[in-house]
Amino acid sequence: MELLSNVLVFALCYAGLSALCLAMDRHYADLHGRGAEPPAPLRRRLRWTGWLALAAGLAWAMHSAGAGYGLVYWIGSLTGCGLLLIWLLPYAPRQAMRLGRGAGTAAIVAAVALAVL
């Protein structure tokens, strides 16, 4: 049960950070070619999705571990996800964004599994 909770928080943090990265011109151009910019509606949707995923990760971390430990746990997960993105984006931007989609899917699966259990 605790492992699923950890997976959920980490997956939400990674998916949120990767959505926020993709909303930036530089990282969007890494995936879609030099000079490409995300359209304004897509950029807004990516920003909202990223912030909502981060907020959901914080809410779940605080729910599962309490307010004090949950906040520390979420910041630690956020730091780990940020480091992973920092290491992946310069060398493998496509794989980093694929991993972001996979993290979003893993977050949904973990949330459904936690709801069933």
Short mmCIF file of C-alpha atoms in Angstrom, two decimals:
data_model
loop_
_atom_site.label_atom_id
_atom_site.label_comp_id
_atom_site.label_asym_id
_atom_site.label_seq_id
_atom_site.Cartn_x
_atom_site.Cartn_y
_atom_site.Cartn_z
CA MET A 1 0.00 0.00 0.00
CA GLU A 2 2.80 2.39 0.89
CA LEU A 3 4.70 1.47 -2.28
CA LEU A 4 1.69 2.43 -4.40
CA SER A 5 1.46 5.70 -2.54
CA ASN A 6 5.13 6.39 -3.24
CA VAL A 7 4.69 5.52 -6.92
CA LEU A 8 1.67 7.81 -7.14
CA VAL A 9 3.45 10.82 -5.64
CA PHE A 10 6.62 10.30 -7.71
CA ALA A 11 4.64 9.74 -10.92
CA LEU A 12 2.51 12.84 -10.35
CA CYS A 13 5.62 14.93 -9.67
CA TYR A 14 7.42 13.69 -12.78
CA ALA A 15 4.36 14.07 -15.00
CA GLY A 16 3.74 17.58 -13.66
CA LEU A 17 7.32 18.73 -14.12
CA SER A 18 7.55 17.27 -17.62
CA ALA A 19 4.30 19.03 -18.60
CA LEU A 20 5.67 22.31 -17.28
CA CYS A 21 8.92 21.74 -19.18
CA LEU A 22 7.07 21.03 -22.39
CA ALA A 23 5.16 24.31 -22.01
CA MET A 24 8.48 26.17 -22.36
CA ASP A 25 9.64 27.19 -25.84
CA ARG A 26 13.13 25.75 -25.47
CA HIS A 27 12.03 22.25 -24.46
CA TYR A 28 9.16 22.22 -26.94
CA ALA A 29 11.65 23.08 -29.69
CA ASP A 30 13.91 20.21 -28.55
CA LEU A 31 11.10 17.82 -29.44
CA HIS A 32 9.51 19.49 -32.47
CA GLY A 33 12.44 21.12 -34.22
CA ARG A 34 14.30 24.37 -33.99
CA GLY A 35 12.09 27.45 -33.84
CA ALA A 36 8.90 25.55 -32.99
CA GLU A 37 6.72 27.09 -30.32
CA PRO A 38 3.71 25.53 -28.64
CA PRO A 39 0.39 27.11 -29.63
CA ALA A 40 -1.15 29.26 -26.89
CA PRO A 41 -4.01 26.83 -26.05
CA LEU A 42 -1.58 23.91 -25.78
CA ARG A 43 0.78 25.95 -23.63
CA ARG A 44 -2.06 26.88 -21.25
CA ARG A 45 -3.26 23.27 -21.11
CA LEU A 46 0.26 22.00 -20.36
CA ARG A 47 0.75 24.57 -17.61
CA TRP A 48 -2.60 23.77 -16.00
CA THR A 49 -1.94 20.05 -16.25
CA GLY A 50 1.52 20.42 -14.75
CA TRP A 51 0.40 22.53 -11.82
CA LEU A 52 -2.61 20.30 -11.15
CA ALA A 53 -0.43 17.18 -11.17
CA LEU A 54 2.00 18.80 -8.72
CA ALA A 55 -0.87 19.91 -6.48
CA ALA A 56 -2.40 16.42 -6.60
CA GLY A 57 0.97 14.93 -5.66
CA LEU A 58 1.24 17.31 -2.71
CA ALA A 59 -2.30 16.56 -1.61
CA TRP A 60 -1.74 12.82 -1.75
CA ALA A 61 1.60 13.02 0.05
CA MET A 62 0.04 15.06 2.84
CA HIS A 63 -2.93 12.70 2.99
CA SER A 64 -0.83 9.56 3.22
CA ALA A 65 1.96 10.79 5.52
CA GLY A 66 0.44 13.71 7.41
CA ALA A 67 1.04 17.40 6.90
CA GLY A 68 4.63 17.68 8.16
CA TYR A 69 6.10 14.50 6.73
CA GLY A 70 3.96 14.72 3.61
CA LEU A 71 5.38 18.11 2.68
CA VAL A 72 8.95 16.90 3.19
CA TYR A 73 8.20 13.72 1.24
CA TRP A 74 6.69 15.72 -1.64
CA ILE A 75 9.68 18.08 -1.77
CA GLY A 76 12.01 15.08 -1.84
CA SER A 77 10.03 13.50 -4.69
CA LEU A 78 10.00 16.81 -6.52
CA THR A 79 13.77 17.09 -6.14
CA GLY A 80 14.32 13.55 -7.43
CA CYS A 81 12.05 14.13 -10.42
CA GLY A 82 13.72 17.46 -11.15
CA LEU A 83 17.16 15.86 -11.12
CA LEU A 84 15.96 13.09 -13.40
CA LEU A 85 14.57 15.64 -15.86
CA ILE A 86 17.74 17.73 -15.68
CA TRP A 87 19.81 14.67 -16.56
CA LEU A 88 17.49 13.44 -19.31
CA LEU A 89 16.46 16.61 -21.13
CA PRO A 90 19.85 17.58 -22.64
CA TYR A 91 20.69 14.09 -23.89
CA ALA A 92 17.38 12.32 -24.48
CA PRO A 93 14.49 14.80 -24.64
CA ARG A 94 12.14 12.41 -26.45
CA GLN A 95 12.70 9.67 -23.91
CA ALA A 96 12.20 12.16 -21.07
CA MET A 97 8.81 13.16 -22.46
CA ARG A 98 7.86 9.54 -23.15
CA LEU A 99 8.72 8.83 -19.54
CA GLY A 100 6.47 11.76 -18.59
CA ARG A 101 3.55 10.20 -20.46
CA GLY A 102 4.34 6.88 -18.83
CA ALA A 103 4.45 8.56 -15.43
CA GLY A 104 1.03 10.04 -16.05
CA THR A 105 -0.30 6.61 -16.94
CA ALA A 106 1.39 5.08 -13.89
CA ALA A 107 -0.19 7.76 -11.70
CA ILE A 108 -3.64 6.90 -13.02
CA VAL A 109 -3.07 3.18 -12.52
CA ALA A 110 -1.71 3.73 -8.99
CA ALA A 111 -4.65 5.98 -8.09
CA VAL A 112 -7.16 3.39 -9.32
CA ALA A 113 -5.31 0.62 -7.46
CA LEU A 114 -5.31 2.67 -4.26
CA ALA A 115 -9.03 3.39 -4.68
CA VAL A 116 -9.78 -0.31 -5.11
CA LEU A 117 -7.64 -1.38 -2.16
#
